Coordinates of C-alpha atoms in Angstrom, one line a residue:
M1 CA 36.7 -25.1 34.8
T2 CA 33.5 -23.1 33.4
S3 CA 34.3 -21.8 29.9
E4 CA 32.5 -18.7 28.9
F5 CA 30.2 -18.9 25.7
K6 CA 30.8 -16.8 22.6
P7 CA 28.6 -16.8 19.6
S8 CA 29.9 -17.7 16.5
A9 CA 29.3 -15.7 13.6
A10 CA 26.8 -18.3 12.5
T11 CA 24.6 -17.8 15.5
S12 CA 25.2 -13.8 15.9
F13 CA 21.6 -12.1 15.6
S14 CA 22.1 -8.3 15.0
M15 CA 19.5 -5.6 15.7
D16 CA 19.3 -5.6 12.1
D17 CA 18.6 -9.2 11.8
F18 CA 15.9 -8.8 14.2
A19 CA 14.0 -5.9 12.2
K20 CA 14.3 -8.1 8.9
A21 CA 12.3 -10.9 11.2
L22 CA 9.9 -8.6 12.3
D23 CA 9.3 -7.3 8.4
Q24 CA 9.2 -11.0 7.4
Q25 CA 6.7 -11.5 10.2
D26 CA 4.3 -8.6 9.0
F27 CA 5.0 -9.8 5.4
Q28 CA 3.0 -12.9 6.3
F29 CA -0.3 -10.8 6.6
R30 CA -2.6 -10.8 3.9
K31 CA -5.9 -9.6 3.0
G32 CA -8.5 -12.3 3.7
Q33 CA -6.2 -13.8 6.2
V34 CA -7.6 -14.5 9.5
V35 CA -5.8 -13.6 12.8
R36 CA -5.7 -13.4 16.7
G37 CA -5.2 -10.2 18.4
K38 CA -6.5 -8.1 21.7
V39 CA -7.6 -4.6 21.6
F40 CA -5.5 -2.3 23.5
Q41 CA -6.8 1.2 22.8
Y42 CA -10.2 2.7 21.9
E43 CA -10.6 5.8 19.3
S44 CA -13.7 7.4 18.5
D45 CA -13.7 5.9 15.0
G46 CA -12.5 2.4 15.9
A47 CA -9.8 0.8 17.8
Y48 CA -6.3 -0.4 17.9
V49 CA -5.4 -4.3 18.0
D50 CA -2.2 -6.0 18.7
I51 CA -2.1 -8.9 16.4
G52 CA 1.9 -9.6 16.8
G53 CA 3.1 -7.5 14.2
K54 CA 5.4 -4.6 14.0
S55 CA 2.6 -2.2 14.0
A56 CA -0.8 -2.1 16.0
A57 CA -3.6 -2.9 13.6
F58 CA -6.6 -1.3 13.5
I59 CA -10.3 -1.9 13.2
P60 CA -12.7 0.8 11.9
L61 CA -16.1 1.2 14.3
T62 CA -18.3 0.2 11.2
E63 CA -16.2 -3.0 10.9
V64 CA -17.0 -4.1 14.6
G65 CA -20.2 -6.2 14.2
L66 CA -23.0 -6.8 12.0
H67 CA -25.1 -4.3 13.6
S68 CA -24.1 -0.8 14.6
V69 CA -21.9 -0.3 18.1
T70 CA -22.0 2.6 19.9
D71 CA -19.7 1.3 23.0
L72 CA -16.8 -0.7 21.7
S73 CA -16.0 -2.0 25.3
T74 CA -19.2 -4.3 25.3
V75 CA -18.4 -6.4 22.2
L76 CA -14.3 -5.7 22.4
P77 CA -13.2 -5.7 25.6
L78 CA -9.5 -4.7 26.4
Q79 CA -6.9 -7.4 26.3
E80 CA -9.4 -10.2 25.6
E81 CA -8.1 -12.1 22.7
R82 CA -10.5 -12.1 19.3
E83 CA -10.2 -13.1 15.9
F84 CA -10.2 -10.7 13.1
L85 CA -10.2 -10.9 9.2
I86 CA -7.8 -8.7 7.3
I87 CA -9.4 -6.5 4.9
R88 CA -6.6 -4.3 3.8
E89 CA -2.8 -4.8 3.6
Q90 CA 0.1 -2.9 5.2
N91 CA -0.2 0.8 4.6
A92 CA 2.9 3.1 4.5
D93 CA 3.5 2.6 8.3
G94 CA 2.9 -1.3 8.1
Q95 CA -0.4 -1.0 9.7
V96 CA -3.3 -3.6 8.3
T97 CA -7.1 -3.0 8.5
L98 CA -9.0 -5.7 10.2
S99 CA -12.8 -6.3 10.6
R100 CA -15.0 -8.2 12.9
R101 CA -18.3 -7.9 10.7
Q102 CA -16.9 -9.6 7.4
L103 CA -15.4 -12.6 9.5
Q104 CA -19.2 -13.0 11.1
I105 CA -20.5 -12.6 7.4
K106 CA -18.0 -15.3 6.3
Q107 CA -18.8 -17.3 9.2
L108 CA -22.5 -16.9 8.5
W109 CA -22.4 -18.1 5.2
E110 CA -20.5 -21.0 6.0
Q111 CA -23.2 -21.7 8.9
L112 CA -26.0 -21.3 6.4
G113 CA -24.5 -23.8 3.8
E114 CA -24.3 -26.1 6.5
M115 CA -28.1 -25.7 7.8
Q116 CA -28.9 -26.1 3.8
E117 CA -27.0 -29.4 3.4
D118 CA -28.9 -30.7 6.7
G119 CA -32.5 -29.4 5.8
K120 CA -32.6 -27.2 8.7
S121 CA -34.9 -24.2 8.9
L122 CA -34.3 -20.9 11.2
E123 CA -36.4 -17.7 12.0
V124 CA -36.0 -14.6 9.4
R125 CA -37.4 -11.0 9.8
V126 CA -39.4 -9.8 6.9
S127 CA -37.9 -6.4 6.2
G128 CA -39.6 -5.2 3.0
V129 CA -41.7 -6.1 0.1
N130 CA -41.4 -6.3 -3.7
K131 CA -43.6 -7.7 -6.8
G132 CA -42.1 -10.9 -6.4
G133 CA -42.1 -11.7 -3.0
V134 CA -40.5 -10.3 0.3
T135 CA -37.0 -9.6 1.5
V136 CA -35.8 -11.0 5.0
D137 CA -32.9 -10.0 7.3
V138 CA -31.3 -13.3 8.2
H139 CA -28.8 -12.7 11.0
G140 CA -27.8 -9.6 9.4
L141 CA -28.0 -10.8 5.8
R142 CA -30.2 -9.6 2.9
G143 CA -32.5 -12.9 1.8
F144 CA -35.5 -13.2 -0.3
I145 CA -38.9 -15.2 -0.1
P146 CA -40.4 -15.6 -3.5
R147 CA -44.1 -14.9 -3.3
S148 CA -44.7 -18.8 -4.4
H149 CA -42.7 -20.0 -1.6
L150 CA -44.9 -17.9 1.1
L151 CA -47.9 -19.4 3.0
E152 CA -49.4 -15.7 2.8
R153 CA -49.3 -14.6 -0.9
E154 CA -51.9 -11.8 -1.0
N155 CA -51.4 -9.3 1.7
L156 CA -47.3 -9.1 1.5
E157 CA -47.6 -5.6 3.2
N158 CA -48.9 -7.3 6.3
L159 CA -45.8 -9.6 6.9
V160 CA -43.3 -6.8 7.4
G161 CA -41.9 -6.6 10.9
Q162 CA -43.0 -10.3 11.3
N163 CA -40.8 -13.1 12.2
L164 CA -41.1 -16.3 9.7
T165 CA -39.7 -19.9 10.1
A166 CA -38.1 -20.5 6.4
S167 CA -35.9 -23.0 4.8
L168 CA -32.8 -22.4 2.7
L169 CA -33.5 -22.9 -1.0
E170 CA -30.0 -21.1 -2.5
I171 CA -27.0 -19.9 -1.3
N172 CA -24.1 -18.0 -3.2
S173 CA -22.0 -15.9 -1.0
S174 CA -19.9 -14.4 -4.2
S175 CA -23.1 -13.2 -5.5
N176 CA -24.7 -12.5 -1.9
K177 CA -27.6 -14.4 -3.2
L178 CA -29.7 -16.0 -0.4
V179 CA -33.2 -17.4 -1.4
L180 CA -35.6 -19.2 1.2
S181 CA -38.9 -20.8 1.3
Q182 CA -41.4 -20.5 3.8
R183 CA -43.7 -23.4 2.7
L184 CA -40.6 -26.0 2.4
A185 CA -40.2 -25.1 6.2
T186 CA -43.6 -25.9 7.0
R187 CA -43.4 -29.2 5.0
S188 CA -40.1 -29.8 6.9
Q189 CA -41.8 -29.3 10.6
A190 CA -44.7 -31.2 9.4
I191 CA -42.7 -34.5 8.5
T192 CA -41.4 -35.0 12.1
Q193 CA -44.6 -36.2 13.1
F194 CA -44.3 -39.0 10.9
E195 CA -42.0 -42.0 12.4
L196 CA -41.1 -45.5 11.1
G197 CA -44.2 -48.1 11.4
Q198 CA -46.6 -45.6 11.9
L199 CA -50.3 -46.2 10.7
V200 CA -51.7 -43.3 8.8
T201 CA -54.8 -42.1 6.7
G202 CA -55.1 -40.1 3.9
K203 CA -56.7 -39.2 0.4
I204 CA -55.3 -40.1 -2.9
T205 CA -54.7 -37.2 -4.9
A206 CA -52.7 -38.8 -7.9
I207 CA -52.1 -42.0 -9.8
K208 CA -49.1 -42.6 -11.6
P209 CA -47.8 -45.3 -13.3
F210 CA -45.2 -45.8 -10.7
G211 CA -47.6 -45.6 -7.8
V212 CA -50.2 -43.3 -5.9
F213 CA -49.9 -40.2 -4.0
V214 CA -51.4 -39.6 -0.6
D215 CA -52.2 -36.7 1.1
L216 CA -51.2 -36.7 4.6
K217 CA -52.2 -33.6 6.0
N218 CA -50.4 -31.5 3.5
I219 CA -47.5 -33.6 3.0
N220 CA -47.5 -35.8 0.1
G221 CA -47.0 -39.5 0.9
L222 CA -45.9 -41.8 -2.1
L223 CA -47.3 -45.4 -1.7
H224 CA -45.0 -47.3 -4.6
I225 CA -46.7 -49.7 -7.0
K226 CA -44.1 -52.2 -5.4
Q227 CA -45.3 -51.6 -2.0
I228 CA -49.0 -51.8 -2.6
S229 CA -49.0 -55.9 -2.7
Q230 CA -46.7 -58.7 -2.6
N231 CA -48.4 -59.9 -5.8
Y232 CA -47.8 -57.8 -9.3
I233 CA -50.4 -55.3 -10.2
E234 CA -51.6 -54.6 -13.8
S235 CA -53.5 -51.5 -13.7
L236 CA -53.6 -48.8 -10.7
P237 CA -56.4 -47.1 -11.9
L238 CA -58.6 -50.5 -11.5
L239 CA -57.6 -50.7 -7.9
F240 CA -57.7 -46.7 -6.5
Q241 CA -59.3 -43.6 -7.5
V242 CA -58.4 -40.2 -6.8
G243 CA -60.1 -38.9 -3.5
Q244 CA -60.6 -42.4 -2.1
E245 CA -59.3 -42.6 1.6
I246 CA -56.6 -45.3 2.3
H247 CA -54.8 -46.3 5.4
A248 CA -51.1 -47.3 5.1
I249 CA -47.8 -47.9 7.2
V250 CA -44.9 -45.4 7.0
V251 CA -41.8 -47.5 5.9
D252 CA -39.6 -44.5 5.2
V253 CA -39.1 -41.0 6.2
D254 CA -36.6 -38.6 4.6
E255 CA -36.7 -35.2 6.3
T256 CA -34.3 -33.9 4.0
Q257 CA -36.5 -34.3 1.0
S258 CA -39.5 -34.2 2.7
R259 CA -40.8 -37.6 1.5
I260 CA -42.9 -40.2 3.2
S261 CA -42.9 -43.7 1.9
L262 CA -45.9 -45.7 2.6
S263 CA -46.9 -49.4 2.0
T264 CA -50.0 -51.6 2.0
K265 CA -48.6 -54.8 1.2
V266 CA -47.0 -55.2 4.9
L267 CA -50.6 -55.3 6.1
E268 CA -51.3 -58.4 3.9
N269 CA -52.0 -61.8 5.5
Y270 CA -51.2 -63.5 2.1
P271 CA -49.9 -62.3 -1.2
G272 CA -52.3 -60.4 -3.2
E273 CA -55.0 -60.1 -0.3
M274 CA -54.7 -56.1 -1.2
L275 CA -55.9 -57.0 -5.0
E276 CA -58.6 -59.7 -3.7
K277 CA -60.0 -58.3 -0.5
R278 CA -58.9 -54.7 -0.4
D279 CA -61.7 -53.5 1.6
E280 CA -61.2 -56.5 4.2
V281 CA -57.5 -55.4 4.8
M282 CA -58.4 -51.6 5.3
A283 CA -61.5 -52.8 7.8
S284 CA -59.0 -54.4 10.0
V285 CA -56.1 -52.4 9.6
E286 CA -55.4 -51.7 13.2
A287 CA -54.7 -55.1 14.3
R288 CA -52.8 -55.6 11.0
A289 CA -50.9 -52.5 11.7
N290 CA -49.5 -53.5 15.2
R291 CA -48.0 -56.7 13.4
A292 CA -46.7 -54.8 10.5
R293 CA -44.9 -52.4 13.2
K294 CA -43.4 -54.8 14.7
K295 CA -41.6 -56.7 11.8
L296 CA -40.2 -53.3 10.5
L297 CA -38.7 -52.2 13.9
E298 CA -37.1 -55.9 14.3

């Protein structure tokens, strides 16, 4: 015998309850929230979007993308699901205002932050000039490259309209501060030419108590005092001179910091040979480099 199901008071769900449930659902929509929805109707000043609320949401034409849009169907096809950012909470009709532009800006800041952490460079377009440097377009965001971080520092007006490769120096989304460096990007690109165990030749540009700096085609390499010889070194100025050419082996490449670490002690046949017979070590550097490279890569 089949019994008829009768909802109890505890399980009954009236139209009032349904309306309240919808109100509770709409109540969850808050400014700054990312929601998914589908455009279902175009207007001259924007489009209506179904985000699952009691009322349709609206996206103004000015908030559709980072760049001006004339044909909404090219960027927001009907019935295709997209992500939107709520920029204004419900009005009297329960309608929220959406933005794709501000969502893209938010995502772009996050991407730029990751690029800065990874030490990556990007291409930007010079849009203007001021006394401190140039302003650039960074995928729709306004950035700035100080004069000191440009390769061309005199005729800045000639850079307007040009594309430059730059690295990120400072990022602050709350203050919309975006500072970049063309010089840093150039060094970052140059450093990719170096690899562990590589034999390099450069000129000494500075002698410090902790080691000597070597110019490797506009990239500074550091030959630390502990990497010069297996024996103790009493005085670096007695061993080297600024402007002197030197051969060394690359023992570390730090692309993030644009640093090259060098060594000559790996070229020694015995401890102290660099101190006693430096010229002989440098003269037979090719054969010694092959041996040193094999040890480093083992």
